[in-house]
Amino acid sequence: MTDIKFVQAFTGAELGQGTVGRNDSVMEVAIREGVPGIFAECGGSMSCATCHVFISPQDNTHFEEQDISEAEMVEELEKCTSESRLSCQLFIEGDATDVITIRVVEEE
Amino acid sequence: MSAHASVGTLIVGAGQAGIQLALSLRSHGYEAPVLVAGEESDSPYQRPPLSKTFFRNDGDGSLLPFRSDSVYAKHNIELRLGERVTRIDHDLKIAYCESGMSVTYEHLALTVGGTAKRLEIPGLLEGHGRSARGIYSLRTAEDARSLRNALTSASRVVVIGGGFIGLEFTASARELGCDVTVLVARSRILSRVAPPVVSQLLHNAHTRRGVHIRLNTEIRRIIVTGGAVSGIELSDGTMVPCDLVLVGIGLSPRNELAKALGITCIDGAICVDAAGRTSLDGVVAAGDCTTFTSWVDGTHITHESVSNAVDQAKVVAATIAGIEAPPRPEPWFWSDQYDLKLQSVGISHPDDELEIDLDEDTETLVAIHRRNGAVRAVTTVNRPREFMRARKDLERFALESVR
């Protein structure tokens, strides 16, 4: 289990925290914990891009790599940066010992 | 639990539209009490996974809630689950519930969705009473759980209907190793909802993966052995053996309350205007239960999708809160079947001119739908970049054109 901290990407405001297990996506944790700004309009099927987050390259190494389809979706988003991921595709690989920070891009 | 509640807005139906409406009301600063009454007992959840990932072996069959329960409390949204509204007196503005609870309201929102259509064939289950084990429909979490259970011992599945729910379930069952036959009444799958090129691509994708698809098929009878379905007899005399049947032939809007109130419905769906208002003052509606007027050609449209439920709910929230709603975005849709992801945006029409970029080997497609020279919709299969761009382009188009 890995601890996650959610903050607003642009204001830094703390939005919540949770723990992610093997079959959970970061998006599911966010929904469970009521983190504002993460919607899951397509229920986590990588079809809507309403779960956009920023994650540092360091933290990103703990998750399954981004595949081409996710990249294609994310690259079309207005606020896309090199640290963008769709949180519905963030599945943990191994256990991180430090808390991972997820920066939520959209406002509620 | 009080026997009477007095609210600003009563929302009947705790699905995608109902929950979005409640949340959007609060984000518009609407402070009056909001009560959402949902018939189902599960905490409000996402329906789309129920025909897709829900059946995977590596999943645990859990539901994906829209929000955690604490979020509703935080926003002062009262949620009553397992609660059915049975009667509404709109003159007095009182709704009566099955539990005995009554609710007086200022605004009434019908976000009641629909039920899976049942097979209506004379003599369908002749000689075997009215029912047989092994026949399912798929709309609720309860349905999905029953199906998930049944699939553990099923080997020969028949899916009746060539729509998205049926095809998604087909893919799920096939991936579990079941033998699957799809029985389609019409001449192609997805005949009502997609252009022929999409039907062809997905048809081939299914048959390539071992699914049997029978088109132009009429069902005569369901064969029952020992109280459970054992086969489907077709009109041409063919017998299709099976031990599990999914009936996926469309959605019937839940219009009982609307009809009892004398609200205008077309083809069973509740008519709403661009602000989400029904023909009855003080009653709004959103989601799968509604039909709305196309801003392109004035025809009546239903768009059974998450996006329509969400966008209509947002408009209705603005209406109730007395705020002008921005023009709604073009509705969009997706379907996952095997490793194929169909994504579409806009509302297509059979008369559209199509510009097609199809690769049968990689099973990818971009189809641009034009009417009177203007792009009205884009349908893609495994082309997410083009889908995302189309969503942006259509939004720009919509903002520029007069609605």
Short mmCIF file of C-alpha atoms in Angstrom, two decimals, chain B residues 104-288:
data_model
loop_
_atom_site.label_atom_id
_atom_site.label_comp_id
_atom_site.label_asym_id
_atom_site.label_seq_id
_atom_site.Cartn_x
_atom_site.Cartn_y
_atom_site.Cartn_z
CA THR B 104 -42.94 18.66 -0.40
CA TYR B 105 -40.83 20.44 -2.99
CA GLU B 106 -40.47 23.65 -4.87
CA HIS B 107 -38.75 22.15 -7.90
CA LEU B 108 -39.14 18.60 -9.17
CA ALA B 109 -36.49 16.91 -11.32
CA LEU B 110 -37.12 13.59 -13.04
CA THR B 111 -33.82 11.83 -13.61
CA VAL B 112 -35.33 8.39 -13.67
CA GLY B 113 -33.47 6.74 -16.52
CA GLY B 114 -35.03 3.62 -17.92
CA THR B 115 -35.33 -0.12 -17.77
CA ALA B 116 -34.01 -2.73 -20.15
CA LYS B 117 -36.62 -3.60 -22.76
CA ARG B 118 -38.09 -7.05 -22.41
CA LEU B 119 -38.58 -9.50 -25.26
CA GLU B 120 -42.15 -9.41 -26.43
CA ILE B 121 -42.68 -12.41 -28.63
CA PRO B 122 -45.98 -14.28 -28.52
CA GLY B 123 -45.45 -17.85 -27.36
CA LEU B 124 -41.88 -17.02 -26.40
CA LEU B 125 -41.87 -19.25 -23.36
CA GLU B 126 -44.82 -21.38 -24.35
CA GLY B 127 -45.49 -24.24 -22.05
CA HIS B 128 -42.94 -23.14 -19.50
CA GLY B 129 -44.74 -20.55 -17.52
CA ARG B 130 -43.68 -16.94 -17.76
CA SER B 131 -40.04 -17.25 -16.94
CA ALA B 132 -36.97 -19.39 -17.12
CA ARG B 133 -33.64 -19.25 -15.30
CA GLY B 134 -30.72 -18.06 -17.31
CA ILE B 135 -32.33 -15.10 -19.06
CA TYR B 136 -30.95 -11.73 -18.10
CA SER B 137 -31.01 -8.08 -18.94
CA LEU B 138 -28.33 -5.60 -17.97
CA ARG B 139 -29.10 -2.21 -16.54
CA THR B 140 -28.50 -2.24 -12.79
CA ALA B 141 -25.73 -3.36 -10.49
CA GLU B 142 -28.09 -6.08 -9.34
CA ASP B 143 -28.38 -7.36 -12.92
CA ALA B 144 -24.62 -7.25 -13.33
CA ARG B 145 -24.00 -9.19 -10.15
CA SER B 146 -26.47 -11.89 -11.22
CA LEU B 147 -24.76 -12.10 -14.60
CA ARG B 148 -21.27 -12.23 -13.10
CA ASN B 149 -22.41 -15.11 -10.97
CA ALA B 150 -24.08 -16.90 -13.86
CA LEU B 151 -21.01 -16.55 -16.05
CA THR B 152 -18.95 -18.66 -13.67
CA SER B 153 -20.89 -21.73 -14.81
CA ALA B 154 -22.05 -20.69 -18.27
CA SER B 155 -20.42 -21.97 -21.42
CA ARG B 156 -22.76 -21.12 -24.28
CA VAL B 157 -23.99 -17.56 -24.24
CA VAL B 158 -26.56 -16.01 -26.52
CA VAL B 159 -26.86 -12.27 -26.74
CA ILE B 160 -30.09 -10.99 -28.22
CA GLY B 161 -29.61 -7.55 -29.74
CA GLY B 162 -26.85 -5.83 -31.67
CA GLY B 163 -26.50 -2.66 -29.63
CA PHE B 164 -23.63 -1.45 -27.49
CA ILE B 165 -24.61 -3.16 -24.24
CA GLY B 166 -25.02 -6.50 -26.00
CA LEU B 167 -21.72 -6.18 -27.84
CA GLU B 168 -19.79 -5.08 -24.77
CA PHE B 169 -21.16 -8.00 -22.82
CA THR B 170 -20.33 -10.25 -25.78
CA ALA B 171 -16.71 -9.15 -25.60
CA SER B 172 -16.64 -9.71 -21.84
CA ALA B 173 -18.13 -13.18 -22.11
CA ARG B 174 -15.86 -14.12 -24.98
CA GLU B 175 -12.80 -13.00 -23.03
CA LEU B 176 -13.92 -15.30 -20.23
CA GLY B 177 -13.81 -18.15 -22.71
CA CYS B 178 -17.53 -18.56 -23.37
CA ASP B 179 -18.93 -19.58 -26.70
CA VAL B 180 -20.99 -16.55 -27.76
CA THR B 181 -23.66 -16.13 -30.41
CA VAL B 182 -25.21 -12.75 -31.10
CA LEU B 183 -28.69 -12.69 -32.58
CA VAL B 184 -29.45 -9.45 -34.42
CA ALA B 185 -32.87 -8.63 -35.80
CA ARG B 186 -31.61 -6.13 -38.33
CA SER B 187 -29.17 -6.37 -41.21
CA ARG B 188 -26.18 -5.09 -39.27
CA ILE B 189 -25.10 -4.61 -35.68
CA LEU B 190 -25.40 -1.09 -34.21
CA SER B 191 -27.84 -0.28 -37.02
CA ARG B 192 -29.59 2.43 -35.05
CA VAL B 193 -26.59 4.10 -33.55
CA ALA B 194 -23.62 3.95 -35.93
CA PRO B 195 -22.83 4.17 -39.64
CA PRO B 196 -22.27 0.98 -41.67
CA VAL B 197 -18.48 1.31 -41.65
CA VAL B 198 -18.48 1.11 -37.85
CA SER B 199 -20.86 -1.85 -37.88
CA GLN B 200 -18.57 -3.65 -40.31
CA LEU B 201 -15.40 -2.95 -38.36
CA LEU B 202 -16.85 -4.17 -35.07
CA HIS B 203 -18.61 -7.12 -36.69
CA ASN B 204 -15.28 -8.29 -38.08
CA ALA B 205 -13.56 -7.64 -34.76
CA HIS B 206 -16.04 -9.94 -33.00
CA THR B 207 -15.99 -12.72 -35.58
CA ARG B 208 -12.21 -12.58 -35.75
CA ARG B 209 -12.25 -13.34 -32.02
CA GLY B 210 -14.54 -16.32 -32.39
CA VAL B 211 -17.98 -14.81 -31.84
CA HIS B 212 -20.85 -16.02 -34.03
CA ILE B 213 -23.10 -13.23 -35.28
CA ARG B 214 -26.42 -13.95 -36.97
CA LEU B 215 -28.05 -11.01 -38.75
CA ASN B 216 -31.65 -10.63 -39.99
CA THR B 217 -32.64 -13.09 -37.29
CA GLU B 218 -36.09 -13.58 -35.88
CA ILE B 219 -36.64 -15.51 -32.67
CA ARG B 220 -39.55 -17.86 -32.46
CA ARG B 221 -39.19 -19.52 -29.09
CA ILE B 222 -37.04 -19.97 -26.03
CA ILE B 223 -36.47 -23.62 -25.15
CA VAL B 224 -36.53 -24.37 -21.46
CA THR B 225 -35.25 -27.54 -19.84
CA GLY B 226 -35.67 -28.14 -16.14
CA GLY B 227 -36.71 -24.56 -15.60
CA ALA B 228 -33.62 -23.08 -17.25
CA VAL B 229 -33.02 -21.85 -20.77
CA SER B 230 -31.37 -24.46 -22.97
CA GLY B 231 -31.80 -23.05 -26.43
CA ILE B 232 -33.24 -20.42 -28.72
CA GLU B 233 -35.33 -21.48 -31.69
CA LEU B 234 -35.16 -19.14 -34.65
CA SER B 235 -37.93 -18.53 -37.16
CA ASP B 236 -36.07 -20.48 -39.81
CA GLY B 237 -36.10 -23.50 -37.53
CA THR B 238 -32.46 -23.24 -36.46
CA MET B 239 -31.81 -24.15 -32.84
CA VAL B 240 -29.10 -22.28 -30.96
CA PRO B 241 -28.18 -24.15 -27.78
CA CYS B 242 -27.29 -21.95 -24.82
CA ASP B 243 -27.24 -21.78 -21.06
CA LEU B 244 -27.20 -18.04 -20.60
CA VAL B 245 -29.13 -15.41 -22.52
CA LEU B 246 -28.66 -11.68 -22.33
CA VAL B 247 -31.45 -9.58 -23.76
CA GLY B 248 -29.97 -6.28 -24.90
CA ILE B 249 -32.61 -4.73 -27.11
CA GLY B 250 -32.74 -1.20 -25.84
CA LEU B 251 -33.91 1.00 -23.03
CA SER B 252 -37.46 1.88 -22.09
CA PRO B 253 -37.58 5.28 -20.38
CA ARG B 254 -39.18 5.22 -16.92
CA ASN B 255 -42.01 7.56 -17.78
CA GLU B 256 -44.69 6.39 -15.34
CA LEU B 257 -44.46 9.43 -13.09
CA ALA B 258 -44.29 11.80 -16.04
CA LYS B 259 -47.31 10.23 -17.72
CA ALA B 260 -49.28 10.30 -14.50
CA LEU B 261 -48.60 14.04 -14.41
CA GLY B 262 -49.69 14.44 -18.01
CA ILE B 263 -46.21 15.46 -19.12
CA THR B 264 -45.58 15.30 -22.87
CA CYS B 265 -43.57 12.29 -23.95
CA ILE B 266 -42.47 11.23 -27.41
CA ASP B 267 -41.82 7.56 -28.12
CA GLY B 268 -41.96 7.06 -24.39
CA ALA B 269 -39.27 9.60 -23.54
CA ILE B 270 -39.91 12.79 -21.57
CA CYS B 271 -39.71 15.86 -23.79
CA VAL B 272 -37.48 18.63 -22.53
CA ASP B 273 -36.54 21.98 -23.98
CA ALA B 274 -33.04 23.46 -24.10
CA ALA B 275 -33.32 24.45 -20.43
CA GLY B 276 -34.40 20.97 -19.39
CA ARG B 277 -38.00 21.97 -18.72
CA THR B 278 -40.82 19.51 -19.36
CA SER B 279 -44.30 20.51 -20.53
CA LEU B 280 -45.31 20.92 -16.88
CA ASP B 281 -44.26 24.06 -15.10
CA GLY B 282 -41.94 23.38 -12.19
CA VAL B 283 -40.85 19.97 -13.50
CA VAL B 284 -37.51 19.42 -15.21
CA ALA B 285 -35.87 16.26 -16.47
CA ALA B 286 -32.45 15.05 -17.57
CA GLY B 287 -30.63 11.94 -18.75
CA ASP B 288 -31.67 8.67 -20.37
#
